[in-house]
């Protein structure tokens, strides 16, 4: 993540394939007021596990291999994919025209989610995002697009493709028009 000078080496607070939980990535960091720089101190050794001898990245397992692995604590990538799936699915089931109470509850949920998220660096990054761009919860469409933009901000930081937010309902609610979800 060359775009973010506070991002740890390798682009994640834990190397891909390694659990997000541990002495430097537990609940206390998601709720602490320490900045990312001080929280990152002492983590250098943790990043050595993602590389083989000679500094080359280890082979990334194929989806089939991942499915055959034993159930283990999620790494930061698996946690991220599952979390975005949950959040987008919540947006897809959010009422078209929520009551004021439902709007408040969604804002509270997003704020709490940003504080208890198990990846402390990701939690802090999401907290910064929602301070700059408060969750839009007036309608399902507003919330779905806001969440898509939040996800795209992370994709940009990770060097991943940006999703066309005009297609968020097709992807997360209605299914693709080509019938592949039928």
N, CA, C and O of each residue as an XYZ file, in Angstrom:
728
protein
N       0.814     -1.171      0.000
C       0.000      0.000      0.000
C       0.860      1.237      0.000
O       1.015      1.905      1.022
N       1.403      1.529     -1.123
C       2.256      2.690     -1.260
C       1.488      3.978     -0.981
O       2.095      4.991     -0.633
N       0.174      3.956     -1.128
C      -0.634      5.156     -0.912
C      -0.747      5.530      0.559
O      -1.060      6.681      0.866
N      -0.507      4.612      1.466
C      -0.693      4.860      2.887
C       0.625      4.665      3.619
O       1.049      3.526      3.818
N       1.293      5.760      4.029
C       2.587      5.633      4.690
C       2.509      4.940      6.043
O       3.534      4.496      6.560
N       1.319      4.836      6.631
C       1.178      4.172      7.927
C       0.949      2.670      7.811
O       0.950      1.959      8.816
N       0.751      2.180      6.573
C       0.498      0.758      6.387
C       1.782     -0.011      6.649
O       2.849      0.387      6.182
N       1.691     -1.104      7.390
C       2.878     -1.908      7.663
C       3.413     -2.584      6.415
O       2.699     -2.685      5.417
N       4.655     -3.048      6.449
C       5.233     -3.746      5.295
C       4.334     -4.896      4.869
O       3.781     -5.607      5.708
N       4.193     -5.074      3.572
C       3.358     -6.153      3.068
C       1.910     -5.748      2.902
O       1.126     -6.510      2.335
N       1.524     -4.570      3.380
C       0.185     -4.068      3.164
C      -0.861     -4.514      4.165
O      -2.015     -4.099      4.054
N      -0.512     -5.338      5.134
C      -1.470     -5.818      6.106
C      -0.841     -5.790      7.492
O       0.382     -5.845      7.615
N      -1.667     -5.705      8.546
C      -1.130     -5.748      9.902
C      -0.668     -7.140     10.305
O       0.025     -7.291     11.311
N      -1.033     -8.141      9.551
C      -0.532     -9.500      9.739
C      -0.297    -10.049      8.343
O      -1.053     -9.729      7.426
N       0.719    -10.857      8.162
C       0.982    -11.366      6.817
C      -0.169    -12.217      6.303
O      -0.799    -12.937      7.078
N      -0.453    -12.144      4.995
C      -1.489    -13.010      4.444
C      -1.206    -14.466      4.793
O      -0.064    -14.920      4.723
N      -2.236    -15.180      5.162
C      -2.078    -16.578      5.538
C      -1.851    -16.783      7.018
O      -1.927    -17.911      7.504
N      -1.573    -15.710      7.746
C      -1.357    -15.807      9.194
C      -2.575    -15.247      9.915
O      -3.177    -14.285      9.440
N      -2.954    -15.831     11.060
C      -4.119    -15.341     11.790
C      -3.978    -13.870     12.155
O      -2.871    -13.385     12.388
N      -5.101    -13.163     12.203
C      -5.068    -11.764     12.591
C      -4.947    -11.618     14.101
O      -4.633    -10.538     14.602
N      -5.194    -12.693     14.819
C      -5.150    -12.628     16.269
C      -3.734    -12.864     16.768
O      -2.953    -13.562     16.122
N      -3.407    -12.294     17.894
C      -2.092    -12.474     18.466
C      -1.741    -11.294     19.343
O      -2.582    -10.425     19.573
N      -0.510    -11.244     19.839
C      -0.139    -10.211     20.800
C      -0.226     -8.796     20.249
O      -0.405     -7.856     21.023
N      -0.107     -8.615     18.952
C      -0.161     -7.267     18.391
C      -1.418     -7.004     17.593
O      -1.529     -5.954     16.959
N      -2.353     -7.907     17.604
C      -3.560     -7.716     16.802
C      -4.789     -8.231     17.526
O      -5.607     -8.936     16.936
N      -4.927     -7.889     18.788
C      -6.088     -8.392     19.509
C      -7.078     -7.271     19.805
O      -6.910     -6.150     19.325
N      -8.092     -7.564     20.581
C      -9.189     -6.639     20.830
C      -8.724     -5.309     21.401
O      -9.273     -4.266     21.046
N      -7.736     -5.321     22.268
C      -7.331     -4.061     22.905
C      -6.871     -3.040     21.875
O      -7.024     -1.840     22.098
N      -6.307     -3.486     20.747
C      -5.849     -2.542     19.739
C      -7.019     -1.951     18.970
O      -6.944     -0.804     18.529
N      -8.087     -2.698     18.802
C      -9.245     -2.173     18.076
C      -9.919     -1.059     18.853
O     -10.602     -0.218     18.269
N      -9.734     -1.046     20.174
C     -10.401     -0.037     20.983
C      -9.420      0.938     21.622
O      -9.835      1.785     22.413
N      -8.129      0.843     21.303
C      -7.165      1.746     21.927
C      -7.071      3.047     21.164
O      -7.465      3.131     20.001
N      -6.550      4.051     21.822
C      -6.383      5.347     21.173
C      -4.973      5.531     20.624
O      -4.652      6.598     20.100
N      -4.127      4.507     20.735
C      -2.769      4.595     20.200
C      -2.833      4.743     18.697
O      -3.702      4.160     18.050
N      -1.921      5.518     18.137
C      -1.910      5.636     16.675
C      -1.224      4.421     16.064
O      -0.526      3.676     16.751
N      -1.432      4.236     14.777
C      -0.925      3.047     14.086
C       0.584      2.935     14.178
O       1.112      1.825     14.248
N       1.291      4.056     14.179
C       2.748      4.008     14.214
C       3.251      3.371     15.501
O       4.126      2.506     15.458
N       2.712      3.784     16.647
C       3.181      3.209     17.893
C       2.721      1.760     18.029
O       3.437      0.933     18.593
N       1.534      1.449     17.518
C       1.037      0.084     17.602
C       1.833     -0.869     16.729
O       1.865     -2.071     16.992
N       2.479     -0.346     15.690
C       3.246     -1.186     14.782
C       4.615     -1.569     15.337
O       5.232     -2.511     14.839
N       5.102     -0.865     16.352
C       6.445     -1.141     16.841
C       6.545     -2.580     17.327
O       5.638     -3.094     17.982
N       7.633     -3.206     17.005
C       7.876     -4.574     17.428
C       7.235     -5.634     16.570
O       7.300     -6.812     16.922
N       6.615     -5.272     15.451
C       5.947     -6.265     14.618
C       6.807     -6.755     13.468
O       6.390     -7.663     12.748
N       7.973     -6.199     13.269
C       8.797     -6.548     12.119
C       8.994     -8.033     11.918
O       8.929     -8.515     10.787
N       9.233     -8.771     12.990
C       9.479    -10.205     12.867
C       8.253    -10.955     12.381
O       8.371    -12.005     11.750
N       7.086    -10.422     12.671
C       5.856    -11.105     12.272
C       5.703    -11.184     10.761
O       4.994    -12.053     10.254
N       6.361    -10.282     10.036
C       6.178    -10.251      8.597
C       7.100    -11.211      7.860
O       6.936    -11.408      6.656
N       8.057    -11.807      8.542
C       8.966    -12.732      7.889
C       8.297    -14.012      7.441
O       8.786    -14.669      6.522
N       7.184    -14.387      8.069
C       6.529    -15.645      7.756
C       5.874    -15.707      6.388
O       5.548    -16.797      5.918
N       5.671    -14.569      5.735
C       4.994    -14.569      4.442
C       5.952    -14.807      3.289
O       5.523    -14.901      2.139
N       7.225    -14.904      3.576
C       8.221    -15.035      2.522
C       9.073    -16.283      2.718
O       9.344    -16.695      3.846
N       9.490    -16.878      1.602
C      10.389    -18.013      1.662
C      11.809    -17.491      1.736
O      12.035    -16.283      1.673
N      12.776    -18.404      1.871
C      14.176    -17.991      1.876
C      14.471    -17.281      0.570
O      13.971    -17.671     -0.485
N      15.280    -16.242      0.642
C      15.603    -15.464     -0.541
C      14.659    -14.294     -0.747
O      14.804    -13.550     -1.717
N      13.680    -14.113      0.160
C      12.791    -12.966      0.091
C      11.658    -13.077     -0.907
O      10.941    -12.099     -1.120
N      11.466    -14.238     -1.530
C      10.380    -14.399     -2.495
C       9.098    -14.778     -1.757
O       9.135    -15.530     -0.783
N       7.955    -14.247     -2.229
C       6.695    -14.593     -1.572
C       6.420    -16.093     -1.661
O       6.741    -16.743     -2.655
N       5.815    -16.627     -0.591
C       5.415    -18.027     -0.602
C       4.279    -18.214     -1.593
O       3.560    -17.269     -1.916
N       4.124    -19.449     -2.076
C       3.057    -19.783     -3.017
C       1.697    -19.549     -2.353
O       1.461    -19.968     -1.220
N       0.827    -18.881     -3.073
C      -0.529    -18.652     -2.596
C      -1.363    -19.865     -2.981
O      -1.410    -20.232     -4.155
N      -2.030    -20.499     -2.000
C      -2.816    -21.696     -2.325
C      -4.004    -21.375     -3.215
O      -4.583    -20.292     -3.130
N      -4.359    -22.320     -4.066
C      -5.537    -22.205     -4.922
C      -6.779    -22.344     -4.050
O      -6.697    -22.853     -2.932
N      -7.944    -21.888     -4.559
C      -9.182    -21.989     -3.792
C      -9.466    -23.426     -3.376
O      -9.920    -23.675     -2.259
N      -9.200    -24.374     -4.277
C      -9.442    -25.784     -3.985
C      -8.583    -26.237     -2.805
O      -9.054    -26.966     -1.932
N      -7.319    -25.800     -2.784
C      -6.421    -26.151     -1.683
C      -6.896    -25.536     -0.374
O      -6.828    -26.172      0.678
N      -7.376    -24.294     -0.439
C      -7.854    -23.621      0.761
C      -9.038    -24.373      1.341
O      -9.123    -24.551      2.556
N      -9.956    -24.820      0.486
C     -11.140    -25.541      0.945
C     -10.761    -26.852      1.622
O     -11.481    -27.323      2.502
N      -9.632    -27.448      1.219
C      -9.221    -28.720      1.781
C      -8.402    -28.559      3.065
O      -8.154    -29.543      3.762
N      -7.982    -27.337      3.386
C      -7.200    -27.122      4.582
C      -8.078    -27.294      5.814
O      -9.302    -27.191      5.742
N      -7.419    -27.564      6.964
C      -8.151    -27.656      8.213
C      -8.679    -26.279      8.580
O      -8.125    -25.258      8.172
N      -9.744    -26.262      9.347
C     -10.292    -24.991      9.793
C      -9.321    -24.355     10.771
O      -8.935    -24.964     11.769
N      -8.931    -23.126     10.474
C      -7.967    -22.395     11.280
C      -8.471    -20.972     11.486
O      -9.381    -20.530     10.785
N      -7.887    -20.250     12.442
C      -8.289    -18.848     12.594
C      -8.081    -18.102     11.277
O      -7.127    -18.383     10.553
N      -8.961    -17.161     10.963
C      -8.847    -16.453      9.681
C      -7.629    -15.543      9.638
O      -7.242    -14.950     10.645
N      -7.027    -15.440      8.446
C      -5.994    -14.428      8.275
C      -6.717    -13.128      7.909
O      -7.939    -13.114      7.761
N      -5.971    -12.060      7.767
C      -6.566    -10.745      7.546
C      -7.337    -10.685      6.224
O      -8.344     -9.983      6.138
N      -6.885    -11.405      5.198
C      -7.602    -11.409      3.919
C      -8.927    -12.145      4.026
O      -9.946    -11.664      3.530
N      -8.924    -13.312      4.670
C     -10.159    -14.076      4.833
C     -11.153    -13.307      5.698
O     -12.345    -13.263      5.391
N     -10.669    -12.705      6.770
C     -11.528    -11.900      7.633
C     -12.125    -10.734      6.849
O     -13.314    -10.441      6.979
N     -11.310    -10.075      6.041
C     -11.781     -8.952      5.243
C     -12.865     -9.356      4.261
O     -13.900     -8.696      4.166
N     -12.627    -10.453      3.519
C     -13.633    -10.919      2.552
C     -14.949    -11.248      3.251
O     -16.023    -10.867      2.785
N     -14.855    -11.959      4.375
C     -16.062    -12.342      5.106
C     -16.782    -11.110      5.661
O     -18.011    -11.051      5.654
N     -16.028    -10.151      6.130
C     -16.627     -8.942      6.704
C     -17.322     -8.106      5.646
O     -18.430     -7.615      5.861
N     -16.660     -7.943      4.484
C     -17.305     -7.182      3.406
C     -18.561     -7.908      2.925
O     -19.565     -7.266      2.616
N     -18.514     -9.233      2.861
C     -19.698     -9.995      2.471
C     -20.834     -9.731      3.459
O     -21.969     -9.479      3.054
N     -20.525     -9.789      4.749
C     -21.543     -9.513      5.773
C     -22.093     -8.102      5.619
O     -23.310     -7.917      5.588
N     -21.225     -7.111      5.522
C     -21.676     -5.721      5.447
C     -22.509     -5.448      4.198
O     -23.553     -4.800      4.280
N     -22.059     -5.934      3.047
C     -22.828     -5.720      1.821
C     -24.176     -6.441      1.874
O     -25.172     -5.935      1.358
N     -24.206     -7.604      2.490
C     -25.455     -8.354      2.621
C     -26.407     -7.630      3.571
O     -27.619     -7.623      3.353
N     -25.865     -7.027      4.616
C     -26.688     -6.210      5.512
C     -27.276     -5.038      4.738
O     -28.458     -4.731      4.889
N     -26.469     -4.378      3.910
C     -26.964     -3.256      3.105
C     -28.080     -3.712      2.170
O     -29.068     -3.002      1.983
N     -27.920     -4.902      1.582
C     -28.928     -5.420      0.653
C     -30.245     -5.749      1.354
O     -31.304     -5.728      0.727
N     -30.182     -6.050      2.641
C     -31.402     -6.365      3.382
C     -31.908     -5.182      4.212
O     -32.947     -5.284      4.865
N     -31.191     -4.080      4.189
C     -31.592     -2.855      4.888
C     -32.886     -2.350      4.247
O     -33.030     -2.441      3.028
N     -33.819     -1.827      5.019
C     -35.090     -1.366      4.434
C     -34.883     -0.288      3.366
O     -33.988      0.550      3.471
N     -35.732     -0.333      2.343
C     -35.677      0.677      1.277
C     -35.822      2.078      1.862
O     -35.109      3.004      1.475
N     -36.754      2.218      2.798
C     -36.994      3.496      3.473
C     -37.057      3.251      4.976
O     -38.143      3.135      5.544
N     -35.893      3.173      5.621
C     -35.863      2.850      7.051
C     -36.440      3.965      7.925
O     -36.409      5.146      7.577
N     -36.960      3.545      9.058
C     -37.453      4.517     10.038
C     -36.256      5.269     10.627
O     -35.108      4.868     10.434
N     -36.528      6.339     11.332
C     -35.451      7.087     11.996
C     -34.715      6.194     12.997
O     -33.497      6.286     13.144
N     -35.469      5.328     13.683
C     -34.857      4.403     14.636
C     -33.910      3.428     13.919
O     -32.800      3.180     14.392
N     -34.345      2.879     12.785
C     -33.486      1.962     12.017
C     -32.243      2.674     11.499
O     -31.161      2.087     11.466
N     -32.386      3.921     11.098
C     -31.230      4.695     10.637
C     -30.228      4.888     11.767
O     -29.024      4.711     11.577
N     -30.728      5.251     12.942
C     -29.855      5.434     14.100
C     -29.167      4.121     14.467
O     -27.967      4.101     14.744
N     -29.923      3.031     14.468
C     -29.348      1.719     14.799
C     -28.242      1.339     13.823
O     -27.227      0.776     14.232
N     -28.423      1.636     12.542
C     -27.392      1.295     11.560
C     -26.134      2.130     11.798
O     -25.020      1.611     11.720
N     -26.305      3.397     12.084
C     -25.135      4.238     12.378
C     -24.397      3.730     13.619
O     -23.168      3.673     13.643
N     -25.155      3.367     14.635
C     -24.547      2.829     15.856
C     -23.811      1.522     15.539
O     -22.685      1.313     15.989
N     -24.458      0.647     14.759
C     -23.817     -0.616     14.382
C     -22.490     -0.374     13.662
O     -21.480     -0.986     14.009
N     -22.484      0.507     12.670
C     -21.263      0.776     11.901
C     -20.176      1.325     12.819
O     -19.014      0.938     12.699
N     -20.539      2.215     13.727
C     -19.551      2.766     14.655
C     -18.999      1.702     15.598
O     -17.792      1.653     15.836
N     -19.858      0.861     16.130
C     -19.391     -0.218     17.007
C     -18.536     -1.201     16.218
O     -17.477     -1.619     16.685
N     -18.989     -1.570     15.029
C     -18.234     -2.492     14.175
C     -16.809     -1.967     13.962
O     -15.843     -2.728     14.023
N     -16.692     -0.668     13.714
C     -15.376     -0.078     13.456
C     -14.477     -0.122     14.685
O     -13.256     -0.033     14.558
N     -15.051     -0.256     15.852
C     -14.262     -0.265     17.094
C     -13.915     -1.665     17.576
O     -12.914     -1.850     18.268
N     -14.727     -2.650     17.221
C     -14.473     -4.008     17.718
C     -13.884     -4.934     16.655
O     -13.601     -6.099     16.934
N     -13.700     -4.421     15.437
C     -13.180     -5.259     14.358
C     -11.843     -5.868     14.776
O     -10.974     -5.141     15.258
N     -11.650     -7.175     14.608
C     -10.467     -7.861     15.125
C      -9.121     -7.446     14.532
O      -8.092     -7.648     15.176
N      -9.095     -6.878     13.337
C      -7.848     -6.391     12.749
C      -7.690     -4.940     13.192
O      -8.368     -4.056     12.668
N      -6.814     -4.689     14.140
C      -6.703     -3.357     14.737
C      -6.370     -2.280     13.711
O      -6.892     -1.170     13.808
N      -5.521     -2.571     12.740
C      -5.171     -1.557     11.744
C      -6.370     -1.260     10.859
O      -6.665     -0.102     10.565
N      -7.056     -2.309     10.437
C      -8.240     -2.150      9.594
C      -9.321     -1.364     10.346
O      -9.982     -0.502      9.766
N      -9.497     -1.663     11.628
C     -10.490     -0.966     12.446
C     -10.191      0.529     12.485
O     -11.085      1.353     12.292
N      -8.939      0.871     12.733
C      -8.558      2.279     12.777
C      -8.766      2.968     11.445
O      -9.209      4.116     11.394
N      -8.447      2.274     10.372
C      -8.629      2.830      9.039
C     -10.117      3.081      8.755
O     -10.479      4.111      8.187
N     -10.967      2.140      9.153
C     -12.407      2.294      8.947
C     -12.952      3.435      9.812
O     -13.821      4.187      9.372
N     -12.444      3.562     11.037
C     -12.861      4.665     11.895
C     -12.517      6.012     11.259
O     -13.315      6.947     11.306
N     -11.336      6.105     10.669
C     -10.950      7.340      9.971
C     -11.888      7.611      8.802
O     -12.302      8.749      8.581
N     -12.222      6.561      8.056
C     -13.111      6.722      6.905
C     -14.462      7.272      7.342
O     -14.969      8.216      6.737
N     -15.055      6.687      8.396
C     -16.398      7.127      8.788
C     -16.394      8.506      9.435
O     -17.434      9.162      9.496
N     -15.239      8.955      9.919
C     -15.161     10.339     10.405
C     -15.164     11.313      9.228
O     -15.749     12.393      9.312
N     -14.511     10.929      8.137
C     -14.454     11.786      6.948
C     -15.731     11.706      6.122
O     -16.128     12.687      5.493
N     -16.370     10.549      6.121
C     -17.571     10.330      5.321
C     -18.564      9.538      6.170
O     -18.578      8.308      6.154
N     -19.384     10.268      6.904
C     -20.354      9.660      7.812
C     -21.256      8.676      7.061
O     -21.666      8.953      5.934
N     -21.568      7.531      7.676
C     -22.434      6.555      7.012
C     -23.747      7.185      6.533
O     -24.418      7.901      7.274
N     -24.086      6.903      5.295
C     -25.328      7.399      4.690
C     -26.368      6.297      4.861
O     -26.256      5.238      4.244
N     -27.357      6.534      5.676
C     -28.321      5.481      6.019
C     -29.771      5.896      5.791
O     -30.682      5.217      6.264
N     -30.005      6.997      5.077
C     -31.361      7.503      4.858
C     -32.219      6.516      4.082
O     -33.410      6.368      4.355
N     -31.595      5.825      3.090
C     -32.303      4.810      2.304
C     -31.368      3.622      2.082
O     -30.167      3.702      2.341
N     -31.940      2.527      1.600
C     -31.127      1.365      1.256
C     -30.104      1.738      0.181
O     -28.940      1.347      0.264
N     -30.542      2.491     -0.821
C     -29.653      2.902     -1.908
C     -28.495      3.744     -1.368
O     -27.342      3.527     -1.741
N     -28.800      4.701     -0.491
C     -27.744      5.532      0.101
C     -26.733      4.674      0.858
O     -25.524      4.851      0.710
N     -27.239      3.741      1.671
C     -26.348      2.917      2.484
C     -25.516      1.973      1.613
O     -24.315      1.819      1.830
N     -26.158      1.347      0.631
C     -25.430      0.435     -0.255
C     -24.312      1.138     -1.008
O     -23.213      0.598     -1.133
N     -24.581      2.332     -1.508
C     -23.551      3.092     -2.232
C     -22.460      3.591     -1.296
O     -21.281      3.568     -1.651
N     -22.841      4.043     -0.101
C     -21.840      4.489      0.871
C     -20.898      3.333      1.209
O     -19.679      3.502      1.241
N     -21.473      2.167      1.459
C     -20.667      1.006      1.807
C     -19.772      0.593      0.641
O     -18.615      0.226      0.847
N     -20.293      0.649     -0.567
C     -19.494      0.339     -1.757
C     -18.306      1.302     -1.857
O     -17.190      0.885     -2.167
N     -18.550      2.587     -1.595
C     -17.460      3.566     -1.623
C     -16.436      3.295     -0.526
O     -15.234      3.451     -0.741
N     -16.913      2.890      0.650
C     -15.993      2.542      1.740
C     -15.117      1.365      1.321
O     -13.903      1.385      1.526
N     -15.732      0.343      0.735
C     -15.000     -0.839      0.279
C     -13.994     -0.445     -0.805
O     -12.853     -0.908     -0.793
N     -14.414      0.404     -1.736
C     -13.508      0.848     -2.797
C     -12.324      1.632     -2.247
O     -11.228      1.555     -2.801
N     -12.523      2.384     -1.172
C     -11.389      3.116     -0.590
C     -10.335      2.141     -0.088
O      -9.140      2.418     -0.189
N     -10.760      1.007      0.451
C      -9.824     -0.035      0.890
C      -9.190     -0.701     -0.332
O      -7.983     -0.945     -0.345
N      -9.990     -0.996     -1.354
C      -9.447     -1.607     -2.566
C      -8.342     -0.753     -3.171
O      -7.321     -1.287     -3.605
N      -8.524      0.549     -3.207
C      -7.505      1.450     -3.754
C      -6.229      1.351     -2.928
O      -5.136      1.262     -3.487
N      -6.355      1.367     -1.619
C      -5.182      1.277     -0.740
C      -4.431     -0.037     -0.924
O      -3.209     -0.086     -0.785
N      -5.168     -1.098     -1.237
C      -4.551     -2.416     -1.408
C      -4.131     -2.685     -2.848
O      -3.602     -3.754     -3.155
N      -4.365     -1.721     -3.726
C      -4.000     -1.902     -5.125
C      -4.920     -2.861     -5.859
O      -4.524     -3.458     -6.860
N      -6.138     -3.013     -5.374
C      -7.121     -3.903     -6.001
C      -8.039     -3.096     -6.911
O      -8.124     -1.875     -6.779
N      -8.728     -3.768     -7.835
C      -9.658     -3.043     -8.722
C     -10.792     -2.394     -7.938
O     -11.207     -2.890     -6.890
N     -11.279     -1.289     -8.460
C     -12.413     -0.585     -7.869
C     -13.692     -1.161     -8.480
O     -13.762     -1.390     -9.687
N     -14.694     -1.391     -7.642
C     -15.976     -1.931     -8.079
C     -16.887     -0.795     -8.537
O     -16.892      0.272     -7.923
N     -17.644     -1.003     -9.587
C     -18.600     -0.019    -10.084
C     -19.808      0.002     -9.135
O     -20.618     -0.925     -9.136
N     -19.922      1.049     -8.340
C     -20.982      1.121     -7.339
C     -22.382      1.207     -7.948
O     -23.369      1.036     -7.232
N     -22.488      1.468     -9.243
C     -23.794      1.421     -9.899
C     -24.335     -0.007     -9.938
O     -25.527     -0.216    -10.160
N     -23.465     -0.980     -9.725
C     -23.855     -2.396     -9.789
C     -24.008     -3.048     -8.414
O     -24.139     -4.269     -8.328
N     -23.995     -2.260     -7.341
C     -23.997     -2.865     -6.016
C     -25.229     -3.740     -5.769
O     -25.107     -4.812     -5.177
N     -26.412     -3.302     -6.212
C     -27.611     -4.118     -5.983
C     -27.583     -5.397     -6.798
O     -28.009     -6.453     -6.332
N     -27.077     -5.294     -8.020
C     -26.987     -6.492     -8.855
C     -26.047     -7.506     -8.199
O     -26.320     -8.706     -8.210
N     -24.954     -7.025     -7.635
C     -23.972     -7.926     -7.010
C     -24.457     -8.499     -5.680
O     -24.268     -9.685     -5.412
N     -25.079     -7.666     -4.846
C     -25.368     -8.073     -3.473
C     -26.834     -8.324     -3.147
O     -27.142     -8.886     -2.096
N     -27.745     -7.919     -4.029
C     -29.166     -8.082     -3.698
C     -29.928     -8.882     -4.745
O     -30.520     -9.913     -4.429
N     -29.916     -8.417     -5.978
C     -30.758     -8.997     -7.015
C     -30.111    -10.149     -7.777
O     -30.814    -11.009     -8.307
N     -28.803    -10.175     -7.838
C     -28.087    -11.170     -8.632
C     -27.783    -10.616    -10.019
O     -28.471     -9.720    -10.506
N     -26.760    -11.152    -10.638
C     -26.313    -10.680    -11.950
C     -27.377    -10.941    -13.007
O     -28.055    -11.968    -12.979
N     -27.517    -10.013    -13.929
C     -28.528    -10.090    -14.992
C     -28.289    -11.244    -15.941
O     -29.212    -11.671    -16.634
N     -27.048    -11.769    -15.989
C     -26.763    -12.872    -16.913
C     -27.287    -14.219    -16.397
O     -27.139    -15.237    -17.073
N     -27.887    -14.229    -15.226
C     -28.509    -15.445    -14.697
C     -27.596    -16.367    -13.918
O     -28.048    -17.415    -13.458
N     -26.326    -16.021    -13.750
C     -25.404    -16.937    -13.061
C     -25.752    -17.161    -11.588
O     -25.223    -18.082    -10.966
N     -26.622    -16.344    -11.032
C     -27.006    -16.507     -9.627
C     -28.346    -17.225     -9.472
O     -28.804    -17.465     -8.355
N     -28.968    -17.563    -10.599
C     -30.286    -18.231    -10.547
C     -30.144    -19.693    -10.162
O     -31.143    -20.407    -10.070
